[in-house]
Structures are given as C-alpha cells and as structure tokens.
XYZ file of C-alpha atoms in Angstrom:
141
model
C 112.043 81.741 69.927
C 111.482 78.017 69.807
C 113.666 75.473 68.180
C 113.071 71.757 67.836
C 116.725 71.416 66.851
C 118.374 73.117 69.841
C 116.733 73.243 73.271
C 118.990 76.209 74.231
C 118.113 78.445 71.321
C 115.197 80.332 73.023
C 117.635 81.348 75.705
C 120.477 82.302 73.313
C 118.658 84.328 70.644
C 118.722 87.998 71.680
C 116.860 89.747 68.924
C 114.022 89.114 66.453
C 116.208 90.102 63.588
C 119.805 89.711 62.660
C 122.211 89.289 65.518
C 124.548 92.241 65.905
C 127.685 90.221 65.312
C 126.519 89.360 61.712
C 126.950 92.987 60.631
C 130.168 93.721 62.616
C 132.843 94.023 59.888
C 135.668 93.595 62.508
C 134.653 89.912 63.056
C 135.995 87.581 60.437
C 133.472 85.629 58.420
C 134.724 82.185 59.527
C 134.230 83.124 63.190
C 130.674 84.297 62.480
C 129.962 81.034 60.712
C 131.307 78.778 63.481
C 129.573 80.884 66.165
C 126.298 80.534 64.280
C 126.637 76.747 64.043
C 127.362 76.519 67.720
C 124.354 78.697 68.629
C 122.082 76.738 66.283
C 123.228 73.360 67.577
C 124.708 72.205 64.274
C 128.017 71.033 65.714
C 127.071 67.919 67.626
C 125.138 64.712 66.788
C 123.426 64.153 70.144
C 119.669 64.195 69.707
C 119.773 64.532 65.953
C 117.291 62.646 63.846
C 118.988 60.410 61.294
C 121.897 59.504 63.395
C 121.719 56.076 65.073
C 125.000 56.609 66.821
C 125.327 59.745 68.994
C 128.789 58.816 70.358
C 131.607 61.393 70.078
C 133.214 60.924 66.729
C 136.625 61.539 68.287
C 136.791 59.443 71.465
C 133.684 57.260 71.165
C 133.376 57.473 74.993
C 130.257 59.690 75.498
C 127.360 61.167 73.596
C 128.509 64.023 71.370
C 127.166 67.090 73.200
C 128.619 70.559 73.449
C 129.398 69.806 77.075
C 131.339 66.738 76.105
C 133.270 68.439 73.326
C 134.550 71.041 75.734
C 135.734 68.148 78.052
C 136.845 65.663 75.371
C 140.400 64.477 76.060
C 140.884 63.468 72.415
C 140.062 66.917 71.229
C 142.145 68.665 73.869
C 145.103 66.492 72.889
C 144.727 67.586 69.229
C 144.065 71.243 69.839
C 146.409 74.176 70.225
C 147.747 74.417 73.819
C 146.814 78.081 74.199
C 143.228 77.385 73.060
C 142.919 74.417 75.446
C 144.115 76.639 78.279
C 141.575 79.253 77.368
C 138.792 76.612 77.240
C 139.778 75.221 80.635
C 139.767 78.651 82.187
C 136.464 79.473 80.510
C 134.841 76.182 81.667
C 136.365 76.395 85.131
C 135.580 72.795 85.969
C 131.855 73.479 86.131
C 129.347 70.644 86.546
C 126.785 70.092 83.783
C 124.044 72.569 85.003
C 126.511 75.326 85.669
C 128.208 74.692 82.298
C 124.866 74.857 80.480
C 124.137 78.271 82.032
C 127.654 79.477 81.152
C 127.283 78.211 77.590
C 123.955 79.942 77.099
C 125.294 83.219 78.583
C 128.398 83.021 76.453
C 126.442 82.326 73.197
C 124.203 85.295 73.840
C 127.194 87.576 73.369
C 129.689 88.333 70.657
C 131.725 85.451 69.134
C 134.797 84.361 71.062
C 137.645 83.532 68.685
C 139.226 80.861 70.967
C 135.909 78.922 71.291
C 135.409 79.117 67.517
C 139.022 77.858 66.936
C 138.470 75.025 69.310
C 135.205 73.970 67.649
C 136.702 74.383 64.156
C 139.513 71.948 65.236
C 136.801 69.437 66.298
C 135.062 69.902 62.888
C 138.342 69.494 60.977
C 139.298 66.318 62.865
C 135.861 64.833 62.259
C 135.926 65.807 58.580
C 139.391 64.071 58.159
C 137.488 60.959 59.415
C 138.567 57.362 59.537
C 142.243 56.564 59.540
C 143.404 60.126 58.994
C 141.617 61.206 62.210
C 142.923 58.151 64.106
C 146.496 58.660 62.856
C 146.341 62.333 64.005
C 145.027 61.426 67.457
C 147.612 58.564 67.944
C 150.448 60.920 66.792
C 149.432 63.457 69.427
C 149.285 61.006 72.311
C-alpha cells in the first residue's frame, strides 16, 4: 500500500480490505473515525499541500506532526489528566525514531480509546479556533 498523503500508511495498513476494527460492533463509531483519521494522516498539517503554515495550531512552536502533538505542552495542559498520564506512559520519553516505530506498531492494532480521546481534544481545540482556543489555553495555565 502506498500513500502520497501519509508516509507511514504502507507500514500501518494490515489488510487489502476493510480493517477488522471497522466491523467490530464493540468499538464506538467516534473511536473508529478518529483512529482512521490518525492512520490516514488527516490530523496534522505538516507536509500537506495547500497549507503555507505547518506550525502547530495550538502552541505555534513546532511543525504540526503526530510526534509533536503527543509532546505538545499546550495540548497536555488542556487534556484530561488521566489521558495525559496514559499518553506519557505510552510514549515513554522515546526519541523520534523510536516514537515513529511505536506509532506505526500501535496504529496497526485495534483503536486505543485514550489515544483517540487525546487526538479528539486536539481537534476540538483547533476547531474552537482563534480567541476561544486562546482563552481556553490561558485559563488552563
């Protein structure tokens, strides 16, 4: 499987057909949708055509990559503490190459609710945009 949109996709895709999690009725639909967007690379701006600015829409400090989102202090400050604890244990302070491998291995498996909740929090903050997002981040600091 090749993808011009997500360099990891060929390592993540496990079947030629529908991924097993799509037909698992025990997994809520919103989790399936978020997991799919993470796997397909539709969460972040980095490397996307049409975007002149690839900076993180929350902190503006680094390019908006999945690696950055899982380290982003602004997102961690705005996310549920239990979810942040899970993310930090899952990441384990890995450096970029190790994190890339961990991410690919994780995304080959079933959806993980905590990762989906963390990414959904990012998406909700970004959708709030502008002053609403800034007010929320300032309130949390």
